[in-house]
Amino acid sequence: MPATALRCRVCETPYPLDPIGVCARCFGPLDPVYDRDEQRRTISRESIAAGPLNIWRYADFLPVAAPAEQRLAPGFTPLISAPRLADALGIGELFLKLDTANPTHSFKDRVVAVAAAKAVELGRTTLSCSSTGNLANAVAARAAAEGLEAVVLVPASLEPEKLIATSVYGARIIAVEGSYDDCSRLSVELSFELDWAFVNVGLRSYYAEGSKTLAFEVAEQLGWTLPDAVVAPIGSGSMFTKVHQGFGELLELGLVQGDTPRLFGGQGEGCSPVALAFESGSKVKPVRPNTIAKSIAIGSPADGDLAVATARDSGGAIHAVAEDQIVENIALLAQTTGVFGETAPAVSLGALRAAVQNGELGESDRVVLLVTGDGLKTPGLVADRFDPIRVQPDADQILETLGVQV
Ligand SMILES: Cc1ncc(COP(=O)(O)O)c(C=O)c1O
Ligand SMILES: [Zn+2]
């Protein structure tokens, strides 16, 4: 395995590959360090193609060895062309990355698979997390697949369907009368008391790296070429920054050529601390979330400042999307592509629309929109569109209702 250590992103202090959440000196986040020479020697397009059709084909880019037995492995989700939506928006070429095809229908299966592999290696028996919903689903299912216990902390105000989809796997759900940020603080406090594998606390450095596989797959599925831009939703900012890092690693190892894709991020207006920081040029300031995009409702985003820097350095942008445009975008995506995404990809679509409106993206661009979560988990948001034509079982009545003369 080419990962050799963890290193503080701020003060560069090195640490062994242990379950350490933050730097003991400065509380900065820790990133895995890889032996690039070994990666150059061992990784090629051919070696990747010879791997399994899931995230573990990129194991040499990850900080934990691939599990001997890959149960319920996520990844290698479809990348599909969306010409009707591209035309509607005025984009040259548009692709959708359908992470709805993962085992629990969101990209969180990627990050949890990597963290859980480390947890199993460490002999932990309980997987845990704080979650805005999808992560809880992924932790619960992964624990079931591996024969571990699962305990998840979620805001009590989450959409009930999402919580039901977590409980079915046998996970214990702690519904906190508070925000995601309260759940996050509680999970940090509990991690000092309990020998559980908190995937986004002690194992965060491992967990976060799982999102790089989105970038690897996009490049491989585009025939080892890079798109001009990628559009993604931002909650904590982790996935957004790791997708950028993933493209950077492919370039560094010579597996692709060209320019790093521009990264465009979206947030719901009612919880847009990262978009506000991007616009104002100041540091991210915590907010109290009030958005229907609950899966990305994080008021104090751990990787917010890095997400701002990522957007800026890559030549992209971060846009706040009006709350009343989010459900409209769920319908626009569904009606022009046949893909029912949840609020997070609808927010990304809003960011893409804003980027086109501002002239940041257009007819000459090849763009990938990450569909990170499935609308079927929260159908209540579009329930007002359900307006069937009620009829008796009578063909004549149907034709009459449709205004067809016979
Ligand atoms: C569907 C979906 N998309 C995007 C995100 C944002 O990910 P991150 O917190 O890494 O920014 C989340 C979770 O937070 C999510 O559930
Ligand atoms: Zn440090």
CSV table of C-alpha atoms and ligand atoms in Angstrom, one decimal:
chain,number,residue,atom,x,y,z
A,1,MET,CA,0.0,0.0,0.0
A,2,PRO,CA,1.6,3.3,-1.1
A,3,ALA,CA,0.1,5.4,1.9
A,4,THR,CA,2.9,5.9,4.4
A,5,ALA,CA,1.7,8.4,7.0
A,6,LEU,CA,-0.8,11.1,7.9
A,7,ARG,CA,0.3,14.7,7.9
A,8,CYS,CA,-1.3,17.9,9.3
A,9,ARG,CA,-2.6,20.1,6.5
A,10,VAL,CA,-1.7,23.2,8.5
A,11,CYS,CA,1.6,22.6,10.4
A,12,GLU,CA,2.7,19.5,8.4
A,13,THR,CA,3.4,17.4,11.6
A,14,PRO,CA,3.6,13.8,10.5
A,15,TYR,CA,1.6,11.0,12.3
A,16,PRO,CA,1.5,7.2,11.8
A,17,LEU,CA,-1.5,5.7,9.9
A,18,ASP,CA,-3.6,5.6,13.1
A,19,PRO,CA,-7.2,6.6,13.8
A,20,ILE,CA,-6.3,10.2,14.7
A,21,GLY,CA,-8.9,12.8,13.8
A,22,VAL,CA,-6.9,16.1,14.1
A,23,CYS,CA,-3.4,17.3,14.7
A,24,ALA,CA,-2.5,17.3,18.3
A,25,ARG,CA,-0.4,20.5,17.9
A,26,CYS,CA,-2.8,22.8,16.0
A,27,PHE,CA,-6.1,20.8,15.6
A,28,GLY,CA,-5.6,21.0,11.8
A,29,PRO,CA,-7.0,18.2,9.6
A,30,LEU,CA,-4.8,15.3,8.7
A,31,ASP,CA,-4.3,14.0,5.1
A,32,PRO,CA,-2.7,10.7,4.1
A,33,VAL,CA,0.7,11.0,2.5
A,34,TYR,CA,1.6,8.6,-0.4
A,35,ASP,CA,4.8,7.3,-1.8
A,36,ARG,CA,4.5,8.9,-5.3
A,37,ASP,CA,7.5,6.9,-6.6
A,38,GLU,CA,5.9,3.7,-5.7
A,39,GLN,CA,2.6,4.8,-7.2
A,40,ARG,CA,4.4,5.8,-10.4
A,41,ARG,CA,6.0,2.3,-10.5
A,42,THR,CA,2.8,0.3,-9.7
A,43,ILE,CA,-0.2,2.3,-11.1
A,44,SER,CA,-1.1,2.4,-14.8
A,45,ARG,CA,-4.3,2.6,-16.8
A,46,GLU,CA,-3.9,-1.1,-17.4
A,47,SER,CA,-3.4,-2.0,-13.7
A,48,ILE,CA,-6.5,-0.1,-12.8
A,49,ALA,CA,-8.6,-1.7,-15.6
A,50,ALA,CA,-7.6,-5.1,-14.3
A,51,GLY,CA,-9.1,-4.3,-10.9
A,52,PRO,CA,-12.7,-4.9,-9.7
A,53,LEU,CA,-15.5,-2.8,-11.0
A,54,ASN,CA,-15.8,-0.8,-7.8
A,55,ILE,CA,-13.8,1.8,-5.8
A,56,TRP,CA,-11.2,-0.8,-4.9
A,57,ARG,CA,-9.8,-0.7,-8.4
A,58,TYR,CA,-8.2,2.6,-7.1
A,59,ALA,CA,-6.9,1.0,-3.9
A,60,ASP,CA,-3.3,2.2,-4.6
A,61,PHE,CA,-4.7,5.8,-4.2
A,62,LEU,CA,-6.3,5.0,-0.9
A,63,PRO,CA,-4.9,5.0,2.7
A,64,VAL,CA,-6.1,1.5,3.5
A,65,ALA,CA,-5.6,-1.9,1.8
A,66,ALA,CA,-8.6,-3.2,-0.2
A,67,PRO,CA,-10.6,-5.7,2.0
A,68,ALA,CA,-9.8,-9.3,1.2
A,69,GLU,CA,-13.5,-9.9,0.7
A,70,GLN,CA,-15.2,-7.0,-0.9
A,71,ARG,CA,-18.8,-7.0,0.4
A,72,LEU,CA,-21.4,-4.6,-1.0
A,73,ALA,CA,-18.6,-2.6,-2.7
A,74,PRO,CA,-19.6,0.9,-3.9
A,75,GLY,CA,-18.4,2.7,-7.0
A,76,PHE,CA,-18.0,2.5,-10.7
A,77,THR,CA,-21.4,4.1,-11.0
A,78,PRO,CA,-22.7,5.2,-14.4
A,79,LEU,CA,-21.6,8.4,-16.1
A,80,ILE,CA,-24.3,9.2,-18.6
A,81,SER,CA,-24.7,11.9,-21.3
A,82,ALA,CA,-27.5,14.4,-20.7
A,83,PRO,CA,-28.0,16.1,-24.1
A,84,ARG,CA,-31.6,17.4,-23.4
A,85,LEU,CA,-30.5,19.2,-20.2
A,86,ALA,CA,-27.3,20.4,-21.9
A,87,ASP,CA,-29.5,22.0,-24.6
A,88,ALA,CA,-31.9,23.5,-22.0
A,89,LEU,CA,-29.0,25.1,-20.1
A,90,GLY,CA,-26.7,26.1,-23.0
A,91,ILE,CA,-23.9,23.8,-22.1
A,92,GLY,CA,-21.7,22.2,-24.8
A,93,GLU,CA,-21.7,18.7,-23.3
A,94,LEU,CA,-23.2,17.6,-20.0
A,95,PHE,CA,-22.6,14.3,-18.2
A,96,LEU,CA,-24.4,13.1,-15.0
A,97,LYS,CA,-22.4,10.9,-12.5
A,98,LEU,CA,-25.1,8.7,-11.0
A,99,ASP,CA,-23.9,8.0,-7.5
A,100,THR,CA,-27.6,7.1,-6.8
A,101,ALA,CA,-26.4,3.7,-8.1
A,102,ASN,CA,-24.4,3.0,-5.0
A,103,PRO,CA,-25.7,0.4,-2.4
A,104,THR,CA,-27.5,3.1,-0.3
A,105,HIS,CA,-28.1,5.5,-3.2
A,106,SER,CA,-25.6,8.2,-2.4
A,107,PHE,CA,-21.8,8.9,-2.7
A,108,LYS,CA,-21.5,8.3,1.1
A,109,ASP,CA,-21.1,4.6,0.4
A,110,ARG,CA,-17.6,5.4,-1.0
A,111,VAL,CA,-16.3,7.3,2.0
A,112,VAL,CA,-17.8,4.8,4.5
A,113,ALA,CA,-16.3,1.8,2.6
A,114,VAL,CA,-12.8,3.3,3.1
A,115,ALA,CA,-13.3,4.2,6.7
A,116,ALA,CA,-14.9,0.9,7.5
A,117,ALA,CA,-12.0,-1.0,5.9
A,118,LYS,CA,-9.7,0.9,8.4
A,119,ALA,CA,-12.1,0.2,11.3
A,120,VAL,CA,-12.1,-3.6,10.5
A,121,GLU,CA,-8.3,-3.5,10.2
A,122,LEU,CA,-8.2,-1.9,13.7
A,123,GLY,CA,-10.6,-4.6,15.1
A,124,ARG,CA,-13.4,-2.1,16.0
A,125,THR,CA,-16.8,-3.6,16.4
A,126,THR,CA,-19.1,-0.5,16.2
A,127,LEU,CA,-19.3,1.9,13.3
A,128,SER,CA,-20.6,5.4,14.2
A,129,CYS,CA,-21.1,8.9,12.7
A,130,SER,CA,-22.9,12.2,12.9
A,131,SER,CA,-25.0,12.5,9.7
A,132,THR,CA,-27.3,14.7,7.7
A,133,GLY,CA,-29.0,11.5,6.6
A,134,ASN,CA,-27.2,9.8,3.7
A,135,LEU,CA,-24.1,9.0,5.8
A,136,ALA,CA,-26.3,7.3,8.4
A,137,ASN,CA,-27.8,5.1,5.6
A,138,ALA,CA,-24.3,4.2,4.4
A,139,VAL,CA,-22.9,3.5,7.9
A,140,ALA,CA,-25.9,1.3,8.8
A,141,ALA,CA,-25.7,-0.8,5.6
A,142,ARG,CA,-21.9,-1.1,5.7
A,143,ALA,CA,-22.1,-2.4,9.3
A,144,ALA,CA,-24.8,-4.9,8.3
A,145,ALA,CA,-22.6,-6.1,5.5
A,146,GLU,CA,-19.5,-6.5,7.7
A,147,GLY,CA,-21.3,-7.8,10.8
A,148,LEU,CA,-20.6,-4.8,12.9
A,149,GLU,CA,-22.9,-2.7,15.2
A,150,ALA,CA,-24.0,0.7,14.0
A,151,VAL,CA,-25.0,3.8,16.0
A,152,VAL,CA,-25.7,7.0,14.2
A,153,LEU,CA,-26.4,10.6,15.5
A,154,VAL,CA,-28.8,12.6,13.3
A,155,PRO,CA,-30.9,15.7,13.7
A,156,ALA,CA,-34.4,14.7,14.8
A,157,SER,CA,-35.8,17.0,12.1
A,158,LEU,CA,-34.5,14.9,9.2
A,159,GLU,CA,-37.0,13.7,6.6
A,160,PRO,CA,-38.6,10.6,8.2
A,161,GLU,CA,-38.1,8.4,5.1
A,162,LYS,CA,-34.4,8.8,5.4
A,163,LEU,CA,-34.4,7.7,9.0
A,164,ILE,CA,-36.6,4.7,8.2
A,165,ALA,CA,-34.1,3.7,5.5
A,166,THR,CA,-31.4,3.7,8.1
A,167,SER,CA,-33.3,1.7,10.8
A,168,VAL,CA,-34.1,-1.1,8.4
A,169,TYR,CA,-30.5,-2.2,8.5
A,170,GLY,CA,-30.7,-2.7,12.3
A,171,ALA,CA,-28.7,0.5,13.2
A,172,ARG,CA,-29.4,2.3,16.5
A,173,ILE,CA,-30.5,5.8,15.7
A,174,ILE,CA,-29.9,8.7,18.1
A,175,ALA,CA,-32.2,11.5,17.0
A,176,VAL,CA,-30.8,14.7,18.5
A,177,GLU,CA,-33.1,17.6,19.2
A,178,GLY,CA,-30.7,20.0,17.5
A,179,SER,CA,-28.8,20.7,14.2
A,180,TYR,CA,-26.2,18.6,12.4
A,181,ASP,CA,-23.6,20.7,14.0
A,182,ASP,CA,-24.9,19.6,17.4
A,183,CYS,CA,-24.6,16.0,16.3
A,184,SER,CA,-21.1,16.6,15.1
A,185,ARG,CA,-20.0,18.1,18.4
A,186,LEU,CA,-21.6,15.3,20.3
A,187,SER,CA,-19.8,12.7,18.2
A,188,VAL,CA,-16.5,14.3,18.9
A,189,GLU,CA,-17.3,14.3,22.7
A,190,LEU,CA,-18.4,10.7,22.6
A,191,SER,CA,-15.4,9.6,20.6
A,192,PHE,CA,-13.3,10.4,23.8
A,193,GLU,CA,-15.4,8.0,25.8
A,194,LEU,CA,-16.2,5.1,23.5
A,195,ASP,CA,-14.2,2.6,21.5
A,196,TRP,CA,-16.3,3.1,18.4
A,197,ALA,CA,-15.1,3.8,14.9
A,198,PHE,CA,-16.6,7.3,14.3
A,199,VAL,CA,-16.1,7.4,10.5
A,200,ASN,CA,-16.1,11.2,10.3
A,201,VAL,CA,-14.2,11.9,13.5
A,202,GLY,CA,-11.2,9.6,14.3
A,203,LEU,CA,-11.3,8.0,10.9
A,204,ARG,CA,-12.0,11.3,9.0
A,205,SER,CA,-8.6,11.2,7.2
A,206,TYR,CA,-9.5,7.8,5.7
A,207,TYR,CA,-13.1,8.5,5.1
A,208,ALA,CA,-12.5,11.7,3.2
A,209,GLU,CA,-10.1,10.1,0.7
A,210,GLY,CA,-13.0,7.9,-0.5
A,211,SER,CA,-14.4,10.8,-2.4
A,212,LYS,CA,-11.3,11.0,-4.7
A,213,THR,CA,-12.7,7.9,-6.4
A,214,LEU,CA,-15.4,10.1,-8.0
A,215,ALA,CA,-12.7,12.0,-9.8
A,216,PHE,CA,-10.9,8.8,-10.8
A,217,GLU,CA,-14.0,7.2,-12.2
A,218,VAL,CA,-15.0,10.4,-14.2
A,219,ALA,CA,-11.6,10.5,-15.8
A,220,GLU,CA,-11.5,6.8,-16.6
A,221,GLN,CA,-15.1,6.8,-17.9
A,222,LEU,CA,-14.3,9.7,-20.2
A,223,GLY,CA,-11.5,7.6,-21.7
A,224,TRP,CA,-8.8,9.0,-19.5
A,225,THR,CA,-9.6,12.6,-20.3
A,226,LEU,CA,-10.6,15.4,-18.0
A,227,PRO,CA,-13.9,17.4,-18.2
A,228,ASP,CA,-13.6,21.2,-18.3
A,229,ALA,CA,-15.7,21.5,-15.1
A,230,VAL,CA,-17.3,19.5,-12.4
A,231,VAL,CA,-20.3,20.7,-10.4
A,232,ALA,CA,-20.9,19.4,-6.9
A,233,PRO,CA,-22.9,20.2,-3.8
A,234,ILE,CA,-21.1,21.4,-0.7
A,235,GLY,CA,-22.0,20.4,2.9
A,236,SER,CA,-18.8,20.1,4.9
A,237,GLY,CA,-16.8,20.7,1.7
A,238,SER,CA,-14.9,17.5,2.1
A,239,MET,CA,-16.1,15.8,-1.1
A,240,PHE,CA,-15.7,18.9,-3.2
A,241,THR,CA,-12.1,19.3,-2.2
A,242,LYS,CA,-11.2,15.6,-2.5
A,243,VAL,CA,-12.6,15.5,-6.0
A,244,HIS,CA,-10.3,18.3,-7.0
A,245,GLN,CA,-7.4,16.4,-5.2
A,246,GLY,CA,-8.3,13.2,-7.1
A,247,PHE,CA,-7.9,15.0,-10.5
A,248,GLY,CA,-4.6,16.5,-9.3
A,249,GLU,CA,-3.2,13.0,-8.4
A,250,LEU,CA,-4.1,11.6,-11.8
A,251,LEU,CA,-2.3,14.5,-13.4
A,252,GLU,CA,0.7,14.2,-11.1
A,253,LEU,CA,1.1,10.5,-12.0
A,254,GLY,CA,0.7,11.2,-15.7
A,255,LEU,CA,-2.5,9.1,-16.0
A,256,VAL,CA,-4.3,12.0,-17.7
A,257,GLN,CA,-3.1,15.1,-19.4
A,258,GLY,CA,-4.5,18.6,-19.6
A,259,ASP,CA,-5.9,21.2,-17.2
A,260,THR,CA,-7.4,20.5,-13.8
A,261,PRO,CA,-11.2,20.7,-14.1
A,262,ARG,CA,-12.8,23.9,-12.8
A,263,LEU,CA,-14.7,23.1,-9.6
A,264,PHE,CA,-18.2,24.7,-9.2
A,265,GLY,CA,-20.0,24.2,-5.9
A,266,GLY,CA,-23.6,24.8,-4.7
A,267,GLN,CA,-25.2,25.5,-1.4
A,268,GLY,CA,-28.9,26.1,-0.5
A,269,GLU,CA,-29.3,29.8,0.2
A,270,GLY,CA,-30.6,29.0,3.7
A,271,CYS,CA,-27.3,27.4,4.6
A,272,SER,CA,-24.6,28.9,2.5
A,273,PRO,CA,-21.6,29.8,4.7
A,274,VAL,CA,-19.1,28.6,2.0
A,275,ALA,CA,-20.8,30.4,-0.9
A,276,LEU,CA,-20.9,33.6,1.3
A,277,ALA,CA,-17.2,33.3,2.1
A,278,PHE,CA,-16.4,32.7,-1.6
A,279,GLU,CA,-18.3,35.9,-2.5
A,280,SER,CA,-17.0,38.1,0.3
A,281,GLY,CA,-13.4,36.9,0.2
A,282,SER,CA,-13.4,36.4,4.0
A,283,LYS,CA,-13.1,33.2,6.1
A,284,VAL,CA,-16.1,30.9,6.5
A,285,LYS,CA,-18.4,32.1,9.3
A,286,PRO,CA,-20.8,29.6,10.9
A,287,VAL,CA,-24.5,30.0,10.2
A,288,ARG,CA,-27.7,28.4,11.6
A,289,PRO,CA,-29.0,26.2,8.8
A,290,ASN,CA,-32.5,26.8,7.5
A,291,THR,CA,-32.7,25.0,4.1
A,292,ILE,CA,-34.8,22.3,2.5
A,293,ALA,CA,-31.5,20.8,1.3
A,294,LYS,CA,-31.1,18.9,4.6
A,295,SER,CA,-28.4,16.6,3.4
A,296,ILE,CA,-26.0,19.5,3.0
A,297,ALA,CA,-27.3,21.6,5.9
A,298,ILE,CA,-24.0,22.0,7.7
A,299,GLY,CA,-23.7,25.4,9.4
A,300,SER,CA,-20.0,25.0,10.5
A,301,PRO,CA,-18.4,23.2,7.6
A,302,ALA,CA,-15.1,21.5,8.5
A,303,ASP,CA,-13.6,22.0,5.0
A,304,GLY,CA,-15.3,25.2,4.1
A,305,ASP,CA,-12.2,27.4,3.7
A,306,LEU,CA,-10.4,24.7,1.7
A,307,ALA,CA,-13.5,24.4,-0.5
A,308,VAL,CA,-13.3,28.2,-1.2
A,309,ALA,CA,-9.6,27.9,-2.0
A,310,THR,CA,-10.4,24.9,-4.3
A,311,ALA,CA,-13.0,26.8,-6.2
A,312,ARG,CA,-10.8,29.8,-6.6
A,313,ASP,CA,-7.5,27.9,-7.5
A,314,SER,CA,-9.3,25.8,-10.1
A,315,GLY,CA,-11.0,28.8,-11.7
A,316,GLY,CA,-14.5,27.8,-10.6
A,317,ALA,CA,-17.0,29.3,-8.2
A,318,ILE,CA,-19.4,28.6,-5.4
A,319,HIS,CA,-23.0,29.7,-5.8
A,320,ALA,CA,-25.9,30.0,-3.3
A,321,VAL,CA,-29.1,28.6,-4.8
A,322,ALA,CA,-32.5,30.2,-3.9
A,323,GLU,CA,-34.5,27.9,-1.7
A,324,ASP,CA,-37.6,28.0,-4.0
A,325,GLN,CA,-35.4,26.9,-7.0
A,326,ILE,CA,-34.4,23.7,-5.3
A,327,VAL,CA,-37.6,21.7,-5.9
A,328,GLU,CA,-37.9,23.2,-9.3
A,329,ASN,CA,-34.4,21.9,-10.1
A,330,ILE,CA,-35.4,18.4,-8.9
A,331,ALA,CA,-38.2,18.4,-11.5
A,332,LEU,CA,-36.0,20.0,-14.2
A,333,LEU,CA,-33.4,17.2,-13.8
A,334,ALA,CA,-36.1,14.5,-13.7
A,335,GLN,CA,-38.0,15.8,-16.7
A,336,THR,CA,-34.9,16.4,-19.0
A,337,THR,CA,-32.8,13.4,-18.0
A,338,GLY,CA,-35.0,10.7,-16.3
A,339,VAL,CA,-32.9,11.0,-13.2
A,340,PHE,CA,-34.6,11.6,-9.8
A,341,GLY,CA,-32.0,13.3,-7.7
A,342,GLU,CA,-32.4,14.6,-4.2
A,343,THR,CA,-32.0,18.2,-3.0
A,344,ALA,CA,-28.2,18.1,-3.0
A,345,PRO,CA,-27.8,17.5,-6.8
A,346,ALA,CA,-30.7,19.9,-7.3
A,347,VAL,CA,-28.6,22.5,-5.6
A,348,SER,CA,-25.7,21.6,-7.9
A,349,LEU,CA,-27.9,22.1,-10.8
A,350,GLY,CA,-28.8,25.5,-9.4
A,351,ALA,CA,-25.0,26.3,-9.2
A,352,LEU,CA,-24.6,25.1,-12.8
A,353,ARG,CA,-27.5,27.4,-13.9
A,354,ALA,CA,-25.9,30.3,-12.1
A,355,ALA,CA,-22.5,29.6,-13.7
A,356,VAL,CA,-24.1,29.6,-17.1
A,357,GLN,CA,-26.0,32.8,-16.3
A,358,ASN,CA,-22.8,34.5,-15.2
A,359,GLY,CA,-20.9,33.4,-18.4
A,360,GLU,CA,-18.6,31.1,-16.4
A,361,LEU,CA,-19.7,28.0,-18.3
A,362,GLY,CA,-21.3,27.6,-21.7
A,363,GLU,CA,-21.4,26.1,-25.2
A,364,SER,CA,-17.7,25.3,-25.3
A,365,ASP,CA,-17.6,23.4,-22.1
A,366,ARG,CA,-17.8,19.7,-21.2
A,367,VAL,CA,-19.3,19.5,-17.8
A,368,VAL,CA,-19.9,16.7,-15.2
A,369,LEU,CA,-22.7,17.2,-12.7
A,370,LEU,CA,-22.4,14.9,-9.7
A,371,VAL,CA,-25.8,13.3,-8.7
A,372,THR,CA,-24.7,12.5,-5.2
A,373,GLY,CA,-28.0,11.3,-3.8
A,374,ASP,CA,-31.4,9.8,-4.7
A,375,GLY,CA,-34.7,11.7,-4.8
A,376,LEU,CA,-36.6,8.5,-3.9
A,377,LYS,CA,-35.4,8.8,-0.3
A,378,THR,CA,-37.3,12.1,0.1
A,379,PRO,CA,-40.3,11.9,-2.2
A,380,GLY,CA,-42.4,14.1,0.1
A,381,LEU,CA,-40.6,17.2,-1.3
A,382,VAL,CA,-42.3,16.7,-4.7
A,383,ALA,CA,-45.6,15.2,-3.5
A,384,ASP,CA,-47.5,18.3,-4.6
A,385,ARG,CA,-46.8,17.3,-8.2
A,386,PHE,CA,-48.8,14.1,-7.7
A,387,ASP,CA,-52.1,15.0,-9.4
A,388,PRO,CA,-53.4,11.8,-11.1
A,389,ILE,CA,-56.5,11.8,-13.4
A,390,ARG,CA,-59.0,9.7,-11.5
A,391,VAL,CA,-61.3,7.6,-13.7
A,392,GLN,CA,-63.5,4.6,-13.6
A,393,PRO,CA,-62.1,1.5,-15.3
A,394,ASP,CA,-63.6,2.6,-18.6
A,395,ALA,CA,-61.6,3.3,-21.8
A,396,ASP,CA,-64.2,5.7,-23.1
A,397,GLN,CA,-64.0,7.8,-20.0
A,398,ILE,CA,-60.2,8.0,-20.3
A,399,LEU,CA,-60.4,9.1,-24.0
A,400,GLU,CA,-63.0,11.7,-23.1
A,401,THR,CA,-60.9,13.0,-20.2
A,402,LEU,CA,-57.9,13.2,-22.6
A,403,GLY,CA,-60.0,15.1,-25.1
A,404,VAL,CA,-59.6,12.4,-27.8
A,405,GLN,CA,-62.6,12.2,-30.2
A,406,VAL,CA,-63.5,8.7,-31.4
B,1,LIG,C1,-26.3,13.7,-1.2
B,1,LIG,C2,-25.2,14.5,-0.7
B,1,LIG,N1,-24.4,15.3,-1.5
B,1,LIG,C3,-23.4,16.0,-1.0
B,1,LIG,C4,-23.1,16.0,0.4
B,1,LIG,C5,-22.0,16.9,0.8
B,1,LIG,O1,-20.8,16.3,1.1
B,1,LIG,P1,-19.7,17.0,2.0
B,1,LIG,O2,-20.2,17.0,3.4
B,1,LIG,O3,-18.5,16.1,1.8
B,1,LIG,O4,-19.5,18.4,1.5
B,1,LIG,C6,-23.8,15.2,1.2
B,1,LIG,C7,-23.5,15.1,2.7
B,1,LIG,O5,-23.1,15.9,3.4
B,1,LIG,C8,-24.9,14.4,0.7
B,1,LIG,O6,-25.6,13.6,1.5
B,2,ZN,ZN,-1.0,20.7,12.9
